[in-house]
mmCIF file of C-alpha atoms in Angstrom:
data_model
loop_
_atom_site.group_PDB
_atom_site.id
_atom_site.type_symbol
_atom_site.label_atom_id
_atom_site.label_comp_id
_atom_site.label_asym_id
_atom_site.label_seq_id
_atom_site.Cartn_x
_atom_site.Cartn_y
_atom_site.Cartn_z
ATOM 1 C CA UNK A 1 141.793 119.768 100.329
ATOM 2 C CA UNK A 2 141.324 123.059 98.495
ATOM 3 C CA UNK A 3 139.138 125.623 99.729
ATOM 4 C CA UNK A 4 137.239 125.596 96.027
ATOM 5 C CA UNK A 5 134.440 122.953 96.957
ATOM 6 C CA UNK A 6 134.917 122.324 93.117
ATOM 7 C CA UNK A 7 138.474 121.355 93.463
ATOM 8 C CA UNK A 8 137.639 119.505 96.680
ATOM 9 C CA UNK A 9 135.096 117.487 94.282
ATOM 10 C CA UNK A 10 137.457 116.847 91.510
ATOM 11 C CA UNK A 11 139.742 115.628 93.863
ATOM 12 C CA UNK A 12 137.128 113.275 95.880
ATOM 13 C CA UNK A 13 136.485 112.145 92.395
ATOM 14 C CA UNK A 14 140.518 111.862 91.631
ATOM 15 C CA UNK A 15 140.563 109.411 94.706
ATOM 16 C CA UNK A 16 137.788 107.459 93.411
ATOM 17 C CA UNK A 17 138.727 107.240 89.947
ATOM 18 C CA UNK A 18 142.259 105.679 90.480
ATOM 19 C CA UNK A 19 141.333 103.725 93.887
ATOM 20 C CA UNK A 20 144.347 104.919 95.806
ATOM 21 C CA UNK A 21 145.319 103.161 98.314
ATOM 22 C CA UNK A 22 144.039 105.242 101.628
ATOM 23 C CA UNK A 23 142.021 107.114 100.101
ATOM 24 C CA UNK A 24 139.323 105.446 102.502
ATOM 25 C CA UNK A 25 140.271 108.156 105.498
ATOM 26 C CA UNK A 26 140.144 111.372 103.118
ATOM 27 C CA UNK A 27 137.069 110.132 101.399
ATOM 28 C CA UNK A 28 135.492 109.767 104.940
ATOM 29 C CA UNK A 29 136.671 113.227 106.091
ATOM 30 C CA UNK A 30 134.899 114.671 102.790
ATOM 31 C CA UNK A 31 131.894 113.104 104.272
ATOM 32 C CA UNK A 32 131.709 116.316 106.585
ATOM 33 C CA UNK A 33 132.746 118.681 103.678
ATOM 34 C CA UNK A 34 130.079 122.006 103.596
ATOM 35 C CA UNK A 35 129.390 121.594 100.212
ATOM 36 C CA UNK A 36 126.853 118.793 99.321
ATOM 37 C CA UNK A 37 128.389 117.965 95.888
ATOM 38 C CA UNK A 38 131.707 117.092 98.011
ATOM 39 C CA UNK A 39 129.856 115.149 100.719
ATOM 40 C CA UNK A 40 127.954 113.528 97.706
ATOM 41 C CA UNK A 41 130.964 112.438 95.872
ATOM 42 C CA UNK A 42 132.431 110.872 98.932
ATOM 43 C CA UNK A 43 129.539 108.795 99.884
ATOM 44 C CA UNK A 44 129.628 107.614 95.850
ATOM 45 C CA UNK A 45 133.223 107.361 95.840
ATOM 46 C CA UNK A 46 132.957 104.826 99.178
ATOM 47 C CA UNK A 47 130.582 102.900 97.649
ATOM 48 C CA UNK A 48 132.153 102.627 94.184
ATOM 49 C CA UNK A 49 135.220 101.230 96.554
ATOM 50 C CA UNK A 50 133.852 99.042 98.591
ATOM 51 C CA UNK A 51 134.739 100.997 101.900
ATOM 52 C CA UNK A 52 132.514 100.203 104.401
ATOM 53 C CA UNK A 53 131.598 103.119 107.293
ATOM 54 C CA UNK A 54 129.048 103.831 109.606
ATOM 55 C CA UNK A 55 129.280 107.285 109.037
ATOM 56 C CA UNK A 56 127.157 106.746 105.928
ATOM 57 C CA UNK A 57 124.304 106.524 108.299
ATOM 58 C CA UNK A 58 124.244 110.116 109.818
ATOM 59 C CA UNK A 59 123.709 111.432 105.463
ATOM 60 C CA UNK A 60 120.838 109.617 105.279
ATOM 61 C CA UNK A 61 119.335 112.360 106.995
ATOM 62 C CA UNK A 62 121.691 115.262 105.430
ATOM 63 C CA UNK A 63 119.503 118.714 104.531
ATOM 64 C CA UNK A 64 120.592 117.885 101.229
ATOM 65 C CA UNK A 65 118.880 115.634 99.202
ATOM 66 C CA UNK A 66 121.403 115.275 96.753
ATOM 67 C CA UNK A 67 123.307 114.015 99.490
ATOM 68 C CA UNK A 68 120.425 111.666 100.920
ATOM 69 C CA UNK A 69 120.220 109.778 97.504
ATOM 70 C CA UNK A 70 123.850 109.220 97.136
ATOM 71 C CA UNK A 71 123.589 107.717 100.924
ATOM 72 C CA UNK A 72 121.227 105.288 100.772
ATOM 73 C CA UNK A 73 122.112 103.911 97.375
ATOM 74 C CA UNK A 74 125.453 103.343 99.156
ATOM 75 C CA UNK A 75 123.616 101.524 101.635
ATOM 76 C CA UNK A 76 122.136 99.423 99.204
ATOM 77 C CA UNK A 77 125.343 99.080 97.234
ATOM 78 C CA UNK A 78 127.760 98.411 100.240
ATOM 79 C CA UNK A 79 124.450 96.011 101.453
ATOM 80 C CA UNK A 80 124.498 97.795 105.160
ATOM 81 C CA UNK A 81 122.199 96.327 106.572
ATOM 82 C CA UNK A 82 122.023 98.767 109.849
ATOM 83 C CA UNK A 83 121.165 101.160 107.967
ATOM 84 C CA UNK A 84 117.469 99.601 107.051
ATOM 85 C CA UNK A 85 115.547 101.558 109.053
ATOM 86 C CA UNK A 86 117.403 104.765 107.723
ATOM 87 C CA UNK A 87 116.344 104.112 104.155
ATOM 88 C CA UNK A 88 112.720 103.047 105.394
ATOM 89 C CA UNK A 89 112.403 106.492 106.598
ATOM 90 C CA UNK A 90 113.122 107.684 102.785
ATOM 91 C CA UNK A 91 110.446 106.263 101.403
ATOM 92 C CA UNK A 92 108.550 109.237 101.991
ATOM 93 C CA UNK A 93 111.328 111.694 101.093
ATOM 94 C CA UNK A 94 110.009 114.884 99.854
ATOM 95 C CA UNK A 95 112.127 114.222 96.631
ATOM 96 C CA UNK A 96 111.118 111.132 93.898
ATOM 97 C CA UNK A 97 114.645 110.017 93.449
ATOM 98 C CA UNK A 98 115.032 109.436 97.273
ATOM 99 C CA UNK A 99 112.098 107.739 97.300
ATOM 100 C CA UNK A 100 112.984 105.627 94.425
ATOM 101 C CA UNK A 101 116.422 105.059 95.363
ATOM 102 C CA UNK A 102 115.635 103.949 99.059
ATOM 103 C CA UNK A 103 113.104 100.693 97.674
ATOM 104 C CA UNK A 104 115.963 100.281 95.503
ATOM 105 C CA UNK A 105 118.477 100.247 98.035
ATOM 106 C CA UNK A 106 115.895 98.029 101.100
ATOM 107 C CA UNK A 107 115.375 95.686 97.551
ATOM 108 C CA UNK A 108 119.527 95.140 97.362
ATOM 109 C CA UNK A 109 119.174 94.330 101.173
ATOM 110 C CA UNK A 110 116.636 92.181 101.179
ATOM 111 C CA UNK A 111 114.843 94.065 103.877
ATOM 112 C CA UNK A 112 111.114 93.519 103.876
ATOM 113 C CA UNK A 113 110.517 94.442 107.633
ATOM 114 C CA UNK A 114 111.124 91.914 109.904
ATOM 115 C CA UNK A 115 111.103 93.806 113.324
ATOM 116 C CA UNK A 116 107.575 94.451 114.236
ATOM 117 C CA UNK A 117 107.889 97.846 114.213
ATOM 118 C CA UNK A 118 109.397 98.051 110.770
ATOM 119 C CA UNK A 119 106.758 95.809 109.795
ATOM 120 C CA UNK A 120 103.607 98.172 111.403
ATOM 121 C CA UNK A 121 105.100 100.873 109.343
ATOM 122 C CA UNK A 122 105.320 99.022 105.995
ATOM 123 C CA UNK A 123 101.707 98.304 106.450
ATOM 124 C CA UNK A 124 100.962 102.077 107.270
ATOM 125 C CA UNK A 125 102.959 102.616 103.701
ATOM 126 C CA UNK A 126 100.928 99.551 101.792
ATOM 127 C CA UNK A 127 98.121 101.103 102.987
ATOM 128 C CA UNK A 128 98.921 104.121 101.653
ATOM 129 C CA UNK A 129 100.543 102.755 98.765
ATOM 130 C CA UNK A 130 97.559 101.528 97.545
ATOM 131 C CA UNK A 131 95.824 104.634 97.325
ATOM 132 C CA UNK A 132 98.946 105.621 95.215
ATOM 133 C CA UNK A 133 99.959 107.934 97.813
ATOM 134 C CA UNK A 134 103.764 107.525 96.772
ATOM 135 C CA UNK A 135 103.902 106.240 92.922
ATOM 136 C CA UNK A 136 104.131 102.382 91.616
ATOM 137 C CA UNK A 137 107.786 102.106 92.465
ATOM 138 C CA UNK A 138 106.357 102.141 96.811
ATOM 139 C CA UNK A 139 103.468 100.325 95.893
ATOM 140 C CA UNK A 140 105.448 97.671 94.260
ATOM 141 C CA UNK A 141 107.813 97.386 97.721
ATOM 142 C CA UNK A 142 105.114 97.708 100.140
ATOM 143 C CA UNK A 143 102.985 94.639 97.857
ATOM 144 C CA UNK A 144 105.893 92.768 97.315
ATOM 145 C CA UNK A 145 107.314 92.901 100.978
ATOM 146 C CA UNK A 146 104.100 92.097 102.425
ATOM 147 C CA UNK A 147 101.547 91.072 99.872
ATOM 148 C CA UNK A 148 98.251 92.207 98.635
#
């Protein structure tokens, strides 16, 4: 890749756009890229793919938040299921799309909280939720996971 992170984006895009074959291993090494529009891009381009990768799990918790929201709707999208917990923890990103995008993305997975620790913290968040702590789209996960 170029050292231009917007080349380096174009051409994460490039890969995407045409679905070349193997472009799985250089979109996963643009997952470590500097720039968060190139890690961003990758994580999209994965999903958009269908390529499956653990490594999606470590940007869940990337500085950037750009970065955050393009990981966990890949979660949803590529329905990884490990990565539950992960998207939980958005749910009280400091940014509204996050936050949005991870009940979006534990909606796609059907992940209510079935472990009883996942399921003392969605209470902790209904309760909250209620007070309208986090905006209608929590409240409508944390009622419709685990009821009024």
């Amino acid at each position: 890749f170029s050292g231009d992170p917007e080349v380096r984006m174009l051409s994460v895009r490039g890969l995407t756009a045409i679905g070349a074959a193997g472009a799985g291993p250089l979109l996963e090494k643009a997952l470590t890229d500097p720039h968060d529009g190139v890690r961003s891009e990758a994580v999209a381009g994965l999903a958009a793919l269908g390529l499956k990768t653990d490594a999606i799990a470590d940007l869940l918790n990337d500085p950037s938040p750009r970065v955050r929201l393009a990981a966990v709707r890949a979660a949803g999208t590529l329905k990884l299921t490990g990565m539950a917990k992960g998207a939980m923890a958005l749910m009280v990103d400091d940014s509204a799309e996050v936050r949005r995008a991870a009940i979006e993305a534990l909606l796609r997975l059907g992940e209510c909280g079935t472990a009883p620790s996942v399921r003392q913290r969605l209470n902790e968040w209904r309760n909250r939720a209620l007070r309208d702590e986090f905006g209608p789209p929590s409240r409508e996960f944390s009622l419709r996971c685990i009821g009024k």
